[in-house]
Amino acid sequence: MVINYIKLKEIENWYGSPDFRITFNNYNDLELRFRYWKQVNIEELREILGERFTVEEWEIEDDECGILYNYIIK
């Protein structure tokens, strides 16, 4: 999977902040996490990334913080 720097800058501009994390999970999928696990508009994120990628929103329930969100890019 290749996402170039220009696409990441596009996500930063859309989000309005450089405060997002990019990691890889155990399956080598790209994960995006915004601020402290903030939910974002998944349809807009899909539009930015284009049809070449699929975007999945994952919810993680945390007893202390409530629902946390991250986004898997495949």
Coordinates of N, CA and C in Angstrom, one line a residue:
M1 N 0.9 -1.2 0.0 CA 0.0 0.0 0.0 C 0.9 1.2 0.0
V2 N 0.6 2.2 -0.8 CA 1.3 3.4 -0.9 C 0.4 4.6 -0.8
I3 N 0.6 5.4 0.2 CA -0.1 6.7 0.3 C 1.0 7.8 0.4
N4 N 1.0 8.7 -0.6 CA 2.1 9.7 -0.6 C 1.9 10.8 0.4
Y5 N 2.9 11.6 0.5 CA 2.9 12.7 1.5 C 1.9 13.7 1.1
I6 N 1.6 13.9 -0.2 CA 0.6 14.9 -0.6 C -0.8 14.5 -0.1
K7 N -1.1 13.2 -0.1 CA -2.4 12.7 0.3 C -2.5 12.9 1.9
L8 N -1.4 12.7 2.6 CA -1.4 12.9 4.0 C -1.6 14.4 4.4
K9 N -1.0 15.3 3.6 CA -1.2 16.7 3.8 C -2.6 17.1 3.5
E10 N -3.2 16.5 2.5 CA -4.6 16.7 2.2 C -5.5 16.3 3.4
I11 N -5.2 15.2 4.0 CA -6.0 14.8 5.2 C -5.8 15.8 6.3
E12 N -4.5 16.2 6.5 CA -4.2 17.2 7.5 C -5.0 18.5 7.3
N13 N -5.1 19.0 6.0 CA -5.8 20.2 5.7 C -7.3 20.0 5.9
W14 N -7.9 18.9 5.5 CA -9.3 18.6 5.7 C -9.6 18.5 7.2
Y15 N -8.8 17.8 8.0 CA -9.0 17.7 9.4 C -8.8 19.0 10.2
G16 N -7.9 19.9 9.6 CA -7.7 21.2 10.2 C -6.6 21.2 11.3
S17 N -5.8 20.1 11.4 CA -4.8 20.0 12.4 C -3.9 18.8 12.0
P18 N -2.6 18.9 12.4 CA -1.6 17.8 12.2 C -1.7 16.8 13.3
D19 N -2.7 16.9 14.2 CA -2.9 16.1 15.3 C -3.6 14.8 15.0
F20 N -3.0 14.0 14.1 CA -3.5 12.6 13.9 C -2.3 11.7 13.8
R21 N -2.6 10.4 14.1 CA -1.5 9.4 14.1 C -1.7 8.4 13.0
I22 N -0.6 8.0 12.5 CA -0.5 7.0 11.4 C 0.3 5.8 11.9
T23 N -0.3 4.7 12.0 CA 0.4 3.5 12.4 C 0.0 2.3 11.5
F24 N 0.7 1.2 11.8 CA 0.3 -0.1 11.1 C -0.2 -1.1 12.2
N25 N -1.2 -1.8 11.9 CA -1.7 -2.8 12.8 C -1.0 -4.1 12.5
N26 N -1.4 -5.2 13.2 CA -0.7 -6.5 13.1 C -0.9 -7.1 11.7
Y27 N -1.9 -6.6 11.0 CA -2.2 -7.2 9.6 C -1.5 -6.3 8.5
N28 N -0.7 -5.4 8.9 CA 0.0 -4.5 8.0 C -1.0 -3.5 7.3
D29 N -2.1 -3.3 7.9 CA -3.1 -2.3 7.5 C -2.7 -0.9 8.1
L30 N -2.9 0.1 7.4 CA -2.7 1.5 7.9 C -3.8 1.9 8.8
E31 N -3.5 2.5 9.9 CA -4.5 3.0 10.9 C -4.3 4.5 11.1
L32 N -5.4 5.2 11.0 CA -5.4 6.6 11.3 C -6.2 6.8 12.6
R33 N -5.6 7.7 13.5 CA -6.3 8.0 14.7 C -6.2 9.5 14.9
F34 N -7.4 10.2 15.1 CA -7.5 11.6 15.2 C -7.6 12.1 16.6
R35 N -6.7 13.0 17.0 CA -6.6 13.5 18.4 C -6.6 12.3 19.3
Y36 N -7.4 12.4 20.4 CA -7.5 11.3 21.3 C -8.7 10.4 20.9
W37 N -8.5 9.7 19.8 CA -9.5 8.7 19.4 C -10.8 9.4 19.0
K38 N -10.7 10.5 18.4 CA -11.9 11.3 18.0 C -12.6 10.7 16.7
Q39 N -13.9 10.8 16.7 CA -14.7 10.3 15.5 C -14.7 11.4 14.5
V40 N -14.5 11.1 13.2 CA -14.5 12.0 12.1 C -15.5 11.5 11.1
N41 N -15.8 12.4 10.1 CA -16.8 12.0 9.1 C -16.1 11.0 8.1
I42 N -16.5 9.8 8.2 CA -15.9 8.7 7.4 C -16.1 8.9 5.9
E43 N -17.3 9.4 5.5 CA -17.6 9.6 4.1 C -16.6 10.6 3.5
E44 N -16.3 11.7 4.2 CA -15.4 12.7 3.7 C -14.0 12.1 3.7
L45 N -13.6 11.3 4.7 CA -12.3 10.7 4.6 C -12.2 9.7 3.5
R46 N -13.2 9.0 3.2 CA -13.2 8.1 2.0 C -13.1 8.9 0.7
E47 N -13.7 10.0 0.7 CA -13.7 10.8 -0.5 C -12.2 11.3 -0.8
I48 N -11.6 11.7 0.3 CA -10.2 12.2 0.2 C -9.3 11.1 -0.3
L49 N -9.4 9.9 0.2 CA -8.5 8.8 -0.1 C -8.9 8.2 -1.5
G50 N -10.1 8.3 -1.9 CA -10.5 7.8 -3.3 C -10.9 6.4 -3.3
E51 N -11.3 5.9 -4.4 CA -11.8 4.6 -4.6 C -10.7 3.5 -4.5
R52 N -9.5 3.9 -4.5 CA -8.4 2.9 -4.5 C -8.3 2.2 -3.1
F53 N -8.8 2.9 -2.1 CA -8.7 2.4 -0.7 C -10.1 2.2 -0.1
T54 N -10.1 1.3 0.9 CA -11.4 1.2 1.7 C -11.0 1.7 3.0
V55 N -12.0 2.3 3.7 CA -11.8 2.9 5.0 C -12.9 2.3 5.9
E56 N -12.4 1.7 7.0 CA -13.3 1.1 8.0 C -13.2 1.9 9.3
E57 N -14.3 2.2 9.9 CA -14.3 2.9 11.2 C -14.5 1.8 12.3
W58 N -13.6 1.8 13.3 CA -13.6 0.8 14.3 C -13.9 1.6 15.6
E59 N -14.8 1.0 16.4 CA -15.1 1.6 17.7 C -14.5 0.7 18.8
I60 N -13.9 1.3 19.8 CA -13.3 0.5 20.9 C -14.0 1.1 22.1
E61 N -14.6 0.2 22.9 CA -15.3 0.7 24.1 C -14.3 0.6 25.3
D62 N -14.2 1.8 25.9 CA -13.3 1.9 27.1 C -14.1 2.3 28.3
D63 N -13.9 1.6 29.4 CA -14.7 1.9 30.6 C -14.4 3.3 31.1
E64 N -13.3 3.8 31.0 CA -13.0 5.2 31.5 C -13.3 6.3 30.5
C65 N -13.1 6.1 29.2 CA -13.2 7.2 28.3 C -14.4 7.1 27.4
G66 N -15.1 6.0 27.4 CA -16.3 5.8 26.5 C -15.8 5.2 25.2
I67 N -16.4 5.6 24.1 CA -16.1 5.0 22.8 C -15.0 5.7 22.1
L68 N -14.0 4.9 21.7 CA -12.8 5.5 21.0 C -12.9 5.0 19.6
Y69 N -12.4 5.9 18.6 CA -12.5 5.6 17.2 C -11.1 5.5 16.5
N70 N -10.9 4.6 15.7 CA -9.8 4.6 14.8 C -10.3 4.1 13.4
Y71 N -9.4 4.4 12.4 CA -9.8 4.2 11.0 C -8.8 3.3 10.3
I72 N -9.2 2.2 9.8 CA -8.4 1.2 9.1 C -8.5 1.5 7.6
I73 N -7.3 1.7 7.0 CA -7.2 1.9 5.6 C -6.7 0.7 4.9
K74 N -7.4 0.1 3.9 CA -7.0 -1.1 3.2 C -6.9 -0.8 1.7

